[in-house]
PDB file of C-alpha atoms in Angstrom:
ATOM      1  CA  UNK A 235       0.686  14.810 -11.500  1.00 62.00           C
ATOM      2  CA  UNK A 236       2.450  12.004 -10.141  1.00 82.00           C
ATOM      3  CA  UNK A 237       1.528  12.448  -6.686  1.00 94.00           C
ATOM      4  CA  UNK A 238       2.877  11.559  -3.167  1.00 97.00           C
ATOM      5  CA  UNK A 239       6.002   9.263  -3.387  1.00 97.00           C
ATOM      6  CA  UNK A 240       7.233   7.463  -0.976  1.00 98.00           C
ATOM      7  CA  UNK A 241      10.492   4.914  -0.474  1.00 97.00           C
ATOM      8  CA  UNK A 242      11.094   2.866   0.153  1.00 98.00           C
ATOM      9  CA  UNK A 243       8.015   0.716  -0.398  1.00 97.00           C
ATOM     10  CA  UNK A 244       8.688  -2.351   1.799  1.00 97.00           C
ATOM     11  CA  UNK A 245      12.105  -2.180   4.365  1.00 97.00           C
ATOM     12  CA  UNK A 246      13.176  -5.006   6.586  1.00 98.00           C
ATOM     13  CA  UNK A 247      15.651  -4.452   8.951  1.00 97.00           C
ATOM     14  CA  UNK A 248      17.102  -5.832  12.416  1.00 97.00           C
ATOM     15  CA  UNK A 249      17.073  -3.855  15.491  1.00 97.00           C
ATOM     16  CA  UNK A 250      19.386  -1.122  15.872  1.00 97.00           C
ATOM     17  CA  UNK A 251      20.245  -0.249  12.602  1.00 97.00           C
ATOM     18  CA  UNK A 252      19.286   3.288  11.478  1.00 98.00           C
ATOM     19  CA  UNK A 253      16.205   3.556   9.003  1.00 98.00           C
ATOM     20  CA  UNK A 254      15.377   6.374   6.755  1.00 98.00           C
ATOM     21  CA  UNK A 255      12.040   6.736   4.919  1.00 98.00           C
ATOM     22  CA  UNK A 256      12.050   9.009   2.377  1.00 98.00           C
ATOM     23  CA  UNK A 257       8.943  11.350   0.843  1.00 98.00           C
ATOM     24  CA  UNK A 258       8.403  13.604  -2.440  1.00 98.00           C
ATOM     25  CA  UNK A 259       5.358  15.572  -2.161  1.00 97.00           C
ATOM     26  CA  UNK A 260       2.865  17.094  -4.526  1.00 95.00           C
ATOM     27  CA  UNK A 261       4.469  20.335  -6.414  1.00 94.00           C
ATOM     28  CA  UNK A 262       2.559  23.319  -5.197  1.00 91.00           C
ATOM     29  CA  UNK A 263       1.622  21.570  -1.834  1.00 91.00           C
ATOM     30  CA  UNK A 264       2.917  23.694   1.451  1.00 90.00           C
ATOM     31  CA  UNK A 265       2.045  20.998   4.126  1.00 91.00           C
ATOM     32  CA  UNK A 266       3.468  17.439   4.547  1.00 94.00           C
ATOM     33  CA  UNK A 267       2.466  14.802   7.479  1.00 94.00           C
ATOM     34  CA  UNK A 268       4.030  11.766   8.040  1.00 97.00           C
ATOM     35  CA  UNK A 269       1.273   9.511   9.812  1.00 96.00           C
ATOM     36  CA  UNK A 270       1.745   6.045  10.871  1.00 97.00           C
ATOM     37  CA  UNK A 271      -0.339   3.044  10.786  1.00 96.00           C
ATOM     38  CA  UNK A 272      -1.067  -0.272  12.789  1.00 94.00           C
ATOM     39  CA  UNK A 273      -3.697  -2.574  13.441  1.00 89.00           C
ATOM     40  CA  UNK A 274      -3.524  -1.751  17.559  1.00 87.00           C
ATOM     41  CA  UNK A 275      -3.412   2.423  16.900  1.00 88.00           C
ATOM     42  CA  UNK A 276      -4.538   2.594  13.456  1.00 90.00           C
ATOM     43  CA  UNK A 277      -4.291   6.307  11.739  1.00 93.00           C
ATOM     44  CA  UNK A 278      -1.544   7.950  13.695  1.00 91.00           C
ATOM     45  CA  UNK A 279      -0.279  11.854  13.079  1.00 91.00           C
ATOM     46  CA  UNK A 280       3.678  12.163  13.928  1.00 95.00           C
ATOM     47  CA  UNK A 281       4.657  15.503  12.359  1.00 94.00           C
ATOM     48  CA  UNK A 282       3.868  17.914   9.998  1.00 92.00           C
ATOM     49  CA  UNK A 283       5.666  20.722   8.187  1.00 94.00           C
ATOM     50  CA  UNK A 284       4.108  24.037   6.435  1.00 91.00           C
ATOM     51  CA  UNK A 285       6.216  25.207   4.515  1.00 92.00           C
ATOM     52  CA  UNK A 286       9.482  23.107   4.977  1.00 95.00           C
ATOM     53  CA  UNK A 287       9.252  23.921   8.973  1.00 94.00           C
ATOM     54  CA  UNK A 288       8.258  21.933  11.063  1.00 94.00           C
ATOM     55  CA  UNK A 289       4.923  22.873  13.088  1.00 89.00           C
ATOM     56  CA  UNK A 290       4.133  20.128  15.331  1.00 88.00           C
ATOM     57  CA  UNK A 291       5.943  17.443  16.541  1.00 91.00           C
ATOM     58  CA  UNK A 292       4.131  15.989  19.379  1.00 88.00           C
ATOM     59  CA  UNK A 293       3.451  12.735  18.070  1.00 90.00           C
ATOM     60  CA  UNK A 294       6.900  11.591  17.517  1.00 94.00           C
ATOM     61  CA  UNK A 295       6.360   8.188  19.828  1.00 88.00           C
ATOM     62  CA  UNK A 296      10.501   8.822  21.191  1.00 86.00           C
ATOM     63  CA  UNK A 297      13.627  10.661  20.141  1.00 91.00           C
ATOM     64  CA  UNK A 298      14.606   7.756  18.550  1.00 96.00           C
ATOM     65  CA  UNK A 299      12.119   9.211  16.048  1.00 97.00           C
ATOM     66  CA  UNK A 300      13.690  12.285  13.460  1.00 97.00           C
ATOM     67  CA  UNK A 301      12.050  13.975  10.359  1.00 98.00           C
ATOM     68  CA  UNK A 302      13.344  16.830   8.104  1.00 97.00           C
ATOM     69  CA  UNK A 303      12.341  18.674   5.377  1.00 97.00           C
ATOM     70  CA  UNK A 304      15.247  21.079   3.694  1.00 97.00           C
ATOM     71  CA  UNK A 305      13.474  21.706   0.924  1.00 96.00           C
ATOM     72  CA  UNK A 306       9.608  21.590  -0.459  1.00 95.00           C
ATOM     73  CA  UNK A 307      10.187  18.814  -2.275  1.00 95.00           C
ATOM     74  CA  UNK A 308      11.788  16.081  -0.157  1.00 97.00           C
ATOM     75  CA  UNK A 309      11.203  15.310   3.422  1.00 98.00           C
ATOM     76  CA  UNK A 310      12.569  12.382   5.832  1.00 98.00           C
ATOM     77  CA  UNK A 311      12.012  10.125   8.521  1.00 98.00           C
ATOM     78  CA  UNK A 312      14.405   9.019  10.300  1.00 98.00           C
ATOM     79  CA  UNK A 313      14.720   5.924  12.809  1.00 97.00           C
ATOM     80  CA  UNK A 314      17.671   5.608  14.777  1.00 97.00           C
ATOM     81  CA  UNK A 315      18.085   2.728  16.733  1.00 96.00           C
ATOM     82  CA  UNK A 316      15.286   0.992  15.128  1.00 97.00           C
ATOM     83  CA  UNK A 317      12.931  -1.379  16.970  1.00 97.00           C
ATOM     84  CA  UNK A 318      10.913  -4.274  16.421  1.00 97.00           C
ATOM     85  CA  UNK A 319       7.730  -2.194  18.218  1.00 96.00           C
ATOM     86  CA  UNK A 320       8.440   0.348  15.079  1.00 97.00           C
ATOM     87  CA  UNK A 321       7.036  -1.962  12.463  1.00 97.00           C
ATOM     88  CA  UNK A 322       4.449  -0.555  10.808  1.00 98.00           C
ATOM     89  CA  UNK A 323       3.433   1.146   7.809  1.00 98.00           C
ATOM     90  CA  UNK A 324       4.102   4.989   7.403  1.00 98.00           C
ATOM     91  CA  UNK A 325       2.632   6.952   5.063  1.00 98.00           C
ATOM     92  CA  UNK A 326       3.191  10.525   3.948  1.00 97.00           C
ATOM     93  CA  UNK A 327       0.438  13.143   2.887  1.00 95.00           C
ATOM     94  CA  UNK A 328       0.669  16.606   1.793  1.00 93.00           C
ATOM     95  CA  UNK A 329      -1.982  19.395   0.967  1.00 88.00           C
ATOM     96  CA  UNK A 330      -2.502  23.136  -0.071  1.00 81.00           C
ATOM     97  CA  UNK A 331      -3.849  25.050   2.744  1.00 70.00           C
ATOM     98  CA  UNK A 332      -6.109  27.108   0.640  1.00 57.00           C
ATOM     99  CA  UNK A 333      -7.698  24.066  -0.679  1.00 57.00           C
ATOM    100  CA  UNK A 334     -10.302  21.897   0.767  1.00 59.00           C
ATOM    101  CA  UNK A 335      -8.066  20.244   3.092  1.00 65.00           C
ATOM    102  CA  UNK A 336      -8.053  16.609   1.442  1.00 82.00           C
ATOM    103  CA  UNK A 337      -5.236  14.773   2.174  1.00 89.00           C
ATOM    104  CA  UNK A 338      -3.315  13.460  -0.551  1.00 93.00           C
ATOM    105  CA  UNK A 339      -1.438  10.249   0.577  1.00 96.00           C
ATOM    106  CA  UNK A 340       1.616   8.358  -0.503  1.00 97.00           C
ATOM    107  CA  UNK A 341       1.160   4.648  -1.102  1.00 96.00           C
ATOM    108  CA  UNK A 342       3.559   3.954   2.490  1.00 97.00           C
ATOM    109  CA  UNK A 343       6.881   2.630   3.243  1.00 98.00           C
ATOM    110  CA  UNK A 344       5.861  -0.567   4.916  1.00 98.00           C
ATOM    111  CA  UNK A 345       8.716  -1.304   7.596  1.00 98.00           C
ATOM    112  CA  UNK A 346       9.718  -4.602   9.393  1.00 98.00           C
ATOM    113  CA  UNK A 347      11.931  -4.653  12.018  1.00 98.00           C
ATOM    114  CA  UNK A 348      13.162  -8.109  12.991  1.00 97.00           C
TER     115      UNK A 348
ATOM    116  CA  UNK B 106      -6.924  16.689  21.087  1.00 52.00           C
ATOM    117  CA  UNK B 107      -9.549  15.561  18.780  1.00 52.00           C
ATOM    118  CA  UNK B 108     -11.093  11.982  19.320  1.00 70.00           C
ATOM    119  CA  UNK B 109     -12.891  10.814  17.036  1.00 87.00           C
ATOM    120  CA  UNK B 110     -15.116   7.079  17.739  1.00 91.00           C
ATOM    121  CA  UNK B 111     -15.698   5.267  14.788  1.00 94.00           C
ATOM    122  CA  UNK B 112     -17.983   1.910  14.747  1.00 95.00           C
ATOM    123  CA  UNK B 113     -18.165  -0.840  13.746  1.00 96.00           C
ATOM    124  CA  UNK B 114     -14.506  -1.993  13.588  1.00 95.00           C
ATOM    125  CA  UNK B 115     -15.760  -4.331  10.889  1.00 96.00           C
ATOM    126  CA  UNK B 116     -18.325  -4.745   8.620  1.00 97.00           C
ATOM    127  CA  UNK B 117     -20.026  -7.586   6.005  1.00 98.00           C
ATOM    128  CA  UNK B 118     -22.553  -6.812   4.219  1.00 98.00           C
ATOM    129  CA  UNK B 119     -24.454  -8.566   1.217  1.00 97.00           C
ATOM    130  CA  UNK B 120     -23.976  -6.910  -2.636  1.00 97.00           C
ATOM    131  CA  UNK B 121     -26.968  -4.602  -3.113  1.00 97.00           C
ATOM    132  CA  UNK B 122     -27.319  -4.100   0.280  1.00 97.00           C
ATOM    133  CA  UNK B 123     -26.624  -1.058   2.835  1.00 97.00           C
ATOM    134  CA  UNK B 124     -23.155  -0.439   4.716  1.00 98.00           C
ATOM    135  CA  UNK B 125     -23.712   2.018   7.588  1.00 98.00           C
ATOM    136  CA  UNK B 126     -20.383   3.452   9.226  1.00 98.00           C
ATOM    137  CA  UNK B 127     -20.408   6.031  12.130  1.00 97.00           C
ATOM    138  CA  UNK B 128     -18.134   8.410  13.845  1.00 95.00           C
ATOM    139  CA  UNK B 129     -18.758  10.603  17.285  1.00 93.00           C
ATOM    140  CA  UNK B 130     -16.338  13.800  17.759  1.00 87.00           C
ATOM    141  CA  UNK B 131     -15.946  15.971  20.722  1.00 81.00           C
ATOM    142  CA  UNK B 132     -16.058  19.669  20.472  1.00 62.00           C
ATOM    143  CA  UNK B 133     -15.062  21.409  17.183  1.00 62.00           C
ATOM    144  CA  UNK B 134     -14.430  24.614  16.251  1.00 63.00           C
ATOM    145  CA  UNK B 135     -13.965  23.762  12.439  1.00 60.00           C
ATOM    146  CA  UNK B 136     -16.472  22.708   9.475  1.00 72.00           C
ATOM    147  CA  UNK B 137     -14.891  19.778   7.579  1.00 80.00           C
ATOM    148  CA  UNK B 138     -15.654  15.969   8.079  1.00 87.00           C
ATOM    149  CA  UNK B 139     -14.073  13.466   5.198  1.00 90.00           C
ATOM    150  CA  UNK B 140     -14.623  10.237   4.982  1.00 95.00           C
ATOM    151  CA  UNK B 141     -11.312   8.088   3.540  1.00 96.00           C
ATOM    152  CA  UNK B 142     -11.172   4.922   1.920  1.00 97.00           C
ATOM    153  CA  UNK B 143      -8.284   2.829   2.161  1.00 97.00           C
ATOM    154  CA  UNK B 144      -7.506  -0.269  -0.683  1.00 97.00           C
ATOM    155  CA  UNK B 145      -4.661  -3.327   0.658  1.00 93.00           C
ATOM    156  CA  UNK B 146      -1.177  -1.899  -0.071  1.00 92.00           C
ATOM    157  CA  UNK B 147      -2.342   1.671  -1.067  1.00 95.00           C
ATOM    158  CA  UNK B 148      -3.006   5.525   0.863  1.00 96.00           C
ATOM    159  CA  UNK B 149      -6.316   6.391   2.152  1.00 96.00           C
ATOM    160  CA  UNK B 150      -8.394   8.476  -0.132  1.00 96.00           C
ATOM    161  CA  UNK B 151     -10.312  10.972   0.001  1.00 93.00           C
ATOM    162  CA  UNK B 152     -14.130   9.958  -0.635  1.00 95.00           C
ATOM    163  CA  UNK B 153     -16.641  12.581   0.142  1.00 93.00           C
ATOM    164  CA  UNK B 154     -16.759  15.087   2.644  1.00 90.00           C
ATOM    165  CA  UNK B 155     -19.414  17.532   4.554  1.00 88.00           C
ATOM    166  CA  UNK B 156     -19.221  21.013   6.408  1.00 83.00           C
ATOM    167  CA  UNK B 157     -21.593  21.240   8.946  1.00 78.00           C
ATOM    168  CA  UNK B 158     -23.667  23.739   7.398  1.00 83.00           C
ATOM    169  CA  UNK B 159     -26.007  20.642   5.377  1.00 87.00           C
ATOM    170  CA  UNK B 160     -27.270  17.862   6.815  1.00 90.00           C
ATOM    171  CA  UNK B 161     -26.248  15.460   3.938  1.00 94.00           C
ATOM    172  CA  UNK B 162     -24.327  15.423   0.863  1.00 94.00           C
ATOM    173  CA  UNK B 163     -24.579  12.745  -1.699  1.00 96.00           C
ATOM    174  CA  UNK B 164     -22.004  11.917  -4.211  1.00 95.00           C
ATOM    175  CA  UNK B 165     -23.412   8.318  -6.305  1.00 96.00           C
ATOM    176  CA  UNK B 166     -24.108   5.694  -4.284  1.00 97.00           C
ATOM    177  CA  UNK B 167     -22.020   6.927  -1.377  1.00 97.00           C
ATOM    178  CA  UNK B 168     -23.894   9.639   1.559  1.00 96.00           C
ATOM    179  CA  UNK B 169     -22.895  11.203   4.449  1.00 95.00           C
ATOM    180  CA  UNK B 170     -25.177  11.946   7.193  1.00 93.00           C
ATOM    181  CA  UNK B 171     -24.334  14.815   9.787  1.00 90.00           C
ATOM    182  CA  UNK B 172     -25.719  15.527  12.932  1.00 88.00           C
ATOM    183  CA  UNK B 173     -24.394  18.623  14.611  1.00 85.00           C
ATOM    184  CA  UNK B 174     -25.748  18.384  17.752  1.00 86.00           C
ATOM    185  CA  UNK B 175     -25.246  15.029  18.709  1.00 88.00           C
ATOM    186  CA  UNK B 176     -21.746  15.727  17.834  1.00 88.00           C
ATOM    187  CA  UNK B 177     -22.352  12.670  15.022  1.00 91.00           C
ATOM    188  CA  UNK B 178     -21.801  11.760  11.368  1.00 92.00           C
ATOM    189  CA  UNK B 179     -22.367   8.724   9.481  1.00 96.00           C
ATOM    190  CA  UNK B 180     -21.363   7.205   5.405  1.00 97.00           C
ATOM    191  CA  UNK B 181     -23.976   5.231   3.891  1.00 98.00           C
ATOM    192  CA  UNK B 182     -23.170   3.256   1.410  1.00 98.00           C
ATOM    193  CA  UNK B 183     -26.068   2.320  -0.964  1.00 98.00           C
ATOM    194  CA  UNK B 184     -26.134  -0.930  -3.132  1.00 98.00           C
ATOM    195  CA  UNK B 185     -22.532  -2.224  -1.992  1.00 98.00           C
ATOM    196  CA  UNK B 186     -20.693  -3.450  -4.298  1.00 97.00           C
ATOM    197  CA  UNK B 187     -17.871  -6.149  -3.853  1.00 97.00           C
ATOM    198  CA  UNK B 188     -15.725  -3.467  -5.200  1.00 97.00           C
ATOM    199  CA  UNK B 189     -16.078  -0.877  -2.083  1.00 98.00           C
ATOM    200  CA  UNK B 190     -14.637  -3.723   0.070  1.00 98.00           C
ATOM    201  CA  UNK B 191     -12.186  -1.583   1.531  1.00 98.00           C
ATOM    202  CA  UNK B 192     -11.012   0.116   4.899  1.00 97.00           C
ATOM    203  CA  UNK B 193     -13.022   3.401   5.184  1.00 97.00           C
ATOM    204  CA  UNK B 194     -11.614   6.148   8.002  1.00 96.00           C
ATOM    205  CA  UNK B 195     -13.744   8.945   9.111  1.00 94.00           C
ATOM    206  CA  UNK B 196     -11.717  12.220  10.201  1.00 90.00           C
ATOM    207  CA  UNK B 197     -12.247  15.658  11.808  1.00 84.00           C
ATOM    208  CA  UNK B 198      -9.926  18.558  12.381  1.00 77.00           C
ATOM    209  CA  UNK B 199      -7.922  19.564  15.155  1.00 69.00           C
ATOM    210  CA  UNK B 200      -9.273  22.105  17.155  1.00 57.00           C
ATOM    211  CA  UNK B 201      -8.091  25.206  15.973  1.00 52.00           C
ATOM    212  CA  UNK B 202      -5.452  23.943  13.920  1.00 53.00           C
ATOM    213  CA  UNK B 203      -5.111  24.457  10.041  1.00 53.00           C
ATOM    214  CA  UNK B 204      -7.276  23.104   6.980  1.00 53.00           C
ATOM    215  CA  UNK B 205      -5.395  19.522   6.883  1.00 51.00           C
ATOM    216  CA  UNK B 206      -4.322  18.399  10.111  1.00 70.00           C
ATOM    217  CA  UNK B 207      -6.788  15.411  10.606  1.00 80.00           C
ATOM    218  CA  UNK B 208      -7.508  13.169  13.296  1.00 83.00           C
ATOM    219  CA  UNK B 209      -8.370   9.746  12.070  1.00 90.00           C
ATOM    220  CA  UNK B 210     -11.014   7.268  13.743  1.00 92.00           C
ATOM    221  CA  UNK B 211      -9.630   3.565  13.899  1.00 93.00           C
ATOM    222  CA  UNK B 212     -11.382   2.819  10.590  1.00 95.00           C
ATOM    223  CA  UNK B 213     -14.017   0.104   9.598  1.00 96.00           C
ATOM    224  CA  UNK B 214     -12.924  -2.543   7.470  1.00 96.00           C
ATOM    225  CA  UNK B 215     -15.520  -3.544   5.068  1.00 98.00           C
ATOM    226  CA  UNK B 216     -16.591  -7.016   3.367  1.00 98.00           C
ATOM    227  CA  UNK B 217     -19.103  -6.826   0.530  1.00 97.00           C
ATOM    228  CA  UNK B 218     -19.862 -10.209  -0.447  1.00 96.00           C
ATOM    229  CA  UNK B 219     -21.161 -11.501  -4.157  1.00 90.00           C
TER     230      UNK B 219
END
């Protein structure tokens, strides 16, 4: 299996333009998270999806802030106007429910925003 | 939502030695505590995990300790090895929520030195 895969793998942009990371999870897998992380917040959960919808939203930081998943095997985040305060590195993870839980993580879309 | 502590933020210890990580929770109505480890430029991994039903698990050189009442849980890492220099993340579910929604401490980044 090839695993989580994420891109793009590094993205630098200037402020305001849109920014779209993009994730293929595991075949089989029924949940997807999109988690980002920085050295001042570390770990942090933004959405996640069972079974393409999605279930929890709360930690989008703004409405600036977007994800989708149309099908099980592609999902998106989207930033639109992007911000230098969104730099970071996000990462997507998916599981099977009936499994242990254990995350399986993408190697991240590390993002600079100048 | 969950919190979970994790300490220290940073750790160097000696090769052979013993690296001691630990992470406080508040209330939990699920039974599954993972431990991550996270390489430069890569996902966290899953390393070991424990349900609250044993007090310890050992996998190799790597043991978690849990302490239900105190609400604790700790990794030990036996004879450290300049190889398991690495950001390790302890996690615990979301109240009530589904097998793989984790809440992540802030992670302690560890230095084994030669």
């Amino acid at each position: 299996d090839a695993g989580v895969i994420q891109s793009p793998r590094h993205e630098v942009t200037e402020m305001g333009q849109e920014v779209t990371l993009r994730c293929k999870p595991i075949s089989g897998h029924d949940y997807l998270f999109w988690y980002r992380q920085t050295m001042m917040r570390g770990l942090e959960l933004l959405i996640y999806f069972n079974n393409n919808v999605p279930i929890d939203d709360s930690g989008m930081p703004e409405d600036r802030f977007s994800a989708k998943m149309p099908n099980a095997s592609f999902s998106t985040l989207k930033i639109q106007p992007s911000e230098p305060r969104d730099s970071a590195v996000y990462f997507c993870a998916s599981n099977f429910m009936k499994t242990t839980g254990e995350l399986f993580f993408g190697e991240g879309s590390r993002l600079t925003v100048l | 939502q969950q919190q979970v502590k994790q300490s220290p933020q940073s750790l160097i210890v000696q090769k052979g030695g013993i690296s001691i990580i630990n992470c406080a929770y508040e209330n939990t109505a699920f039974d599954y505590f993972p431990w991550y480890q996270q390489f430069p430029g890569k996902g966290p991994a899953l390393l070991i995990a424990i349900r609250p039903d044993v007090s310890e698990k050992k996998e190799g050189r790597f043991t978690i300790s849990f302490n239900k009442s105190a609400k604790q849980f700790s990794l030990h890492i036996m004879d450290s090895q300049p190889g398991d220099s690495a950001t390790y993340f302890c996690a615990a579910p979301d109240r009530g929520s589904t097998l793989g929604r984790l809440y992540f401490g802030r992670g302690t980044q560890l230095t084994v030195w030669p």
